Amino acid sequence: MQLSEQELVRREKLVKLRALGINPYPADLFPVDHTSKQIKENFEEGKKVTIAGRLMVINIQGKASFGQLQDSEGRIQVYFNRDEICPGDDKSLYNDVFKKLLDLGDFVGIEGELFTTKVGEKTVMVKQFKLLSKALKPLPIPKQKDGKTYDAFTDPELRYRQRYADLVVNPHVKNVFIKRTKLFTAMRDFFNNAGYFEVETPVLQPIPGGAAARPFITHHNSLDIPLYMRIANELYLKRLIVGGFDGVYEFSKNFRNEGMDKTHNPEFTAMEIYVSYKDYNWMMDFCERLLEHCATAVNGTTEATFGEHKINFKAPYARVTMADSIKHFTGFDITGKTEAEIRQAAKDMHIEVDDTMGKGKLIDEIFGEKCEGNYIQPTFITDYPKEMSPLCKEHRDNPELTERFELMVCGKEIANAYSELNDPIDQRERFEHQLKLAAKGDDEATEFIDHDFLRALEYGMPPTSGMGIGMDRLIMFLTNNQSIQEVLFFPQMRPEKKKIEMSEEEKAIAAILKTNSPIDLNELKAQSGLSNKKWDKSIKGLTAKGIAKVVKNDDGLFVEIA
RNA sequence: GACUAGUUAGCUCAGUUGGCAGAGCAUCUCCCUUUUAAGGAGAGGGUCCUGGGUUCGAGCCCCAGACUGGUCACCA
C-alpha cells in the first residue's frame, strides 16, 4: 500500500509517542462528564469539566494554542496554555506532545476549567489532556467562517464510500440520520400508543410474496433449497392477523434485485401495518394523523420543504379517486370503458402501450403519465383497478375496482394501503390470474402462488386494513434530500476496484527471477522478451513493489529477488 | 440500458495553441501566551482514473475500458 507523505508523518509520530511512554490507543475508560452542548447550555465560569472528542481545529500561537474539540453533539473551543499544562520546568508535554505529536482528527480527553475569552468565546482551559486514539489518516476537514463552508468534502462517491469520514466532517449529514431515527421512533410511538404490536417476520422466504419484484435468491445448504430475500413482508403480517393479533406492524428491510437510481436502492426499508376490523377509509384517517405526528416529531412543524416545493403534512389530506383524477387531467372518463377503448385513449394521449397490457395496467399507465406528477401536497388517490392489486379487496360499489389508496407527495408514492382481501377463494383466483398475466409477458405480475398463505386465509382472516410506507422516501421528504443515497448510511455502491497486484509482464519476470536470482539485467530482459517500453515499466513496477531489486557491482547490473 | 458531465497533491479546484505540474487549505521547519477561515517566513508533497494510439513531445488530441454524478428508460 502506498502511503502519502502525511500518512507516513503520522505513523512516525506514533513511534515517537510510544518512545515517550504514551500509548496512542489506551484501553482504560476516560471519565467524560460533559458534552460540548452541555457546556454551552450550562456555562459557568470556572467550572471543572472532563470532555473527550476529536481535535478538529488546532491553532498554535507560540506558548498558547486554541483548538476545537468535536464530540457527538458539536464542537467546543479548547485552550492549551503551556504553563497551565506544564506547571514545572519541563515543558515537553506542551512543546513536544501537544505541538508536534497531535494531529487534526486525533481523539483526546481533556480535563479543564471553563472560561470566556476576550472575544467572548466559551472555552475550556485545558489543565490535563490525554491522547485517546491517534488518527493515521487526515480527515477532509473543511474551513468555516460566518456559517459559510470552504473546501467542503462534497465528492458524492467519496462521501458514500467513506460515510464515516462524511459524518465526521459534515454535520448536516449527521442531522439527516438523527432525523431518520426520530422518524422511526415517532412512528413506533404512534403505533404503540394505538395499541399495535411490533413483530418480526422472516427475511429469508421460500416464496417471495407480497409484491411484484425480482428477488435476490440464495441457497440454504442444510435444507438444500433455494431461499429468497424478502421483497415484502405483507403475507406474513396477514398470517399474524389470522393468528389473532388486532394490529401488527414491522419495519422491514426489503430487497429487490432491480435497477438503482436516486429513489431506488437494492435494499430499502418499508413499514407495514395491518389492523383488523378496519377498512381503507379508516386507514386514510389513521395515515394522515400518523404523518402529521411524525412530521412534527422530526421537524417540529408539519411543514416541509422539498426542492422547490413547500409541503404540509397537516391532516386532513385531499382524497381523489383514480377515475376522477384521470378525468380531471386528461378529460377522459374511464368509467364503463372497455379495454380496447382505454387502449385507444392511451394511444391518443401518446402513451406507449402494447398488447400485453390489461385494462388495469393501461389505466395505471395513463395515471402515471398524466396525473401522478401533479400531486404536490399529500393526496390520497383511491380505488385502483382490480388487475393491479391482487391482494386487495374488491370495491364495495364497483367490482372492477379495489379498495386501495396510495398517498402521493410531490408526485411520488409514499404509502399504499388496502382493505385487505380476505376471501380465500377470490385470493386464489387472483393469484392464478397473476400467473396468466406473467405467462402473457407482464413482468410485474407475480409468478408464485403462496399456498400456505391461502391456507391461512382459509382458516379465516377478519376484515383488515393494511398499509405500507416507504420509509426512505418519507425521510427524503422530511429532510429535503433528492437522493435516497443521502438518507441511507451505506448506499449500495459498485465495489471499489482493487489495484491489480502484478501485471502479466511483471508476473513473467518474477517467475524467471524465482528460478534464477540474481540474474544479469540484460539477460533477464532478453529472457522476458519484452519491448523496451514494457520492460522498463515492468521492472520499475517490480522494484517499486519491493519484489525485485537492481544491484550494480563490478561485473555489471544484476536483478535479484528483494 | 441510452445520453451527458466529470476523474489532476490528503481536501476543494485551476491548468492557455500539445512544450519543465499549479493555487488555497492541510502537512513539515522556524517565529508568535486570548485566537477563531489567526498571522508572518520558508519547505516538501503527483500512477494527472486505467490501457492503447497519434506525436520529436500528451494532463490536454484519438480509441477502448473503469468508477461517479445528472437526465431519460426500466423498476412501486
mmCIF file of N, CA and C in Angstrom, chain A residues 325-333:
data_model
loop_
_atom_site.group_PDB
_atom_site.id
_atom_site.type_symbol
_atom_site.label_atom_id
_atom_site.label_comp_id
_atom_site.label_asym_id
_atom_site.label_seq_id
_atom_site.Cartn_x
_atom_site.Cartn_y
_atom_site.Cartn_z
ATOM 1 N N SER A 325 -59.336 11.507 -11.075
ATOM 2 C CA SER A 325 -58.043 12.127 -11.360
ATOM 3 C C SER A 325 -57.751 12.093 -12.854
ATOM 4 N N ILE A 326 -57.979 10.928 -13.463
ATOM 5 C CA ILE A 326 -57.710 10.798 -14.899
ATOM 6 C C ILE A 326 -58.644 11.709 -15.699
ATOM 7 N N LYS A 327 -59.898 11.746 -15.271
ATOM 8 C CA LYS A 327 -60.868 12.619 -15.951
ATOM 9 C C LYS A 327 -60.417 14.074 -15.836
ATOM 10 N N HIS A 328 -59.939 14.421 -14.650
ATOM 11 C CA HIS A 328 -59.555 15.802 -14.399
ATOM 12 C C HIS A 328 -58.358 16.220 -15.257
ATOM 13 N N PHE A 329 -57.368 15.344 -15.356
ATOM 14 C CA PHE A 329 -56.136 15.750 -16.049
ATOM 15 C C PHE A 329 -56.126 15.415 -17.532
ATOM 16 N N THR A 330 -57.012 14.500 -17.972
ATOM 17 C CA THR A 330 -56.984 14.140 -19.398
ATOM 18 C C THR A 330 -58.312 14.403 -20.087
ATOM 19 N N GLY A 331 -59.361 14.601 -19.295
ATOM 20 C CA GLY A 331 -60.679 14.763 -19.894
ATOM 21 C C GLY A 331 -61.317 13.442 -20.286
ATOM 22 N N PHE A 332 -60.603 12.348 -20.088
ATOM 23 C CA PHE A 332 -61.110 11.041 -20.498
ATOM 24 C C PHE A 332 -61.718 10.326 -19.295
ATOM 25 N N ASP A 333 -62.943 9.831 -19.473
ATOM 26 C CA ASP A 333 -63.622 9.136 -18.377
ATOM 27 C C ASP A 333 -63.495 7.630 -18.591
#
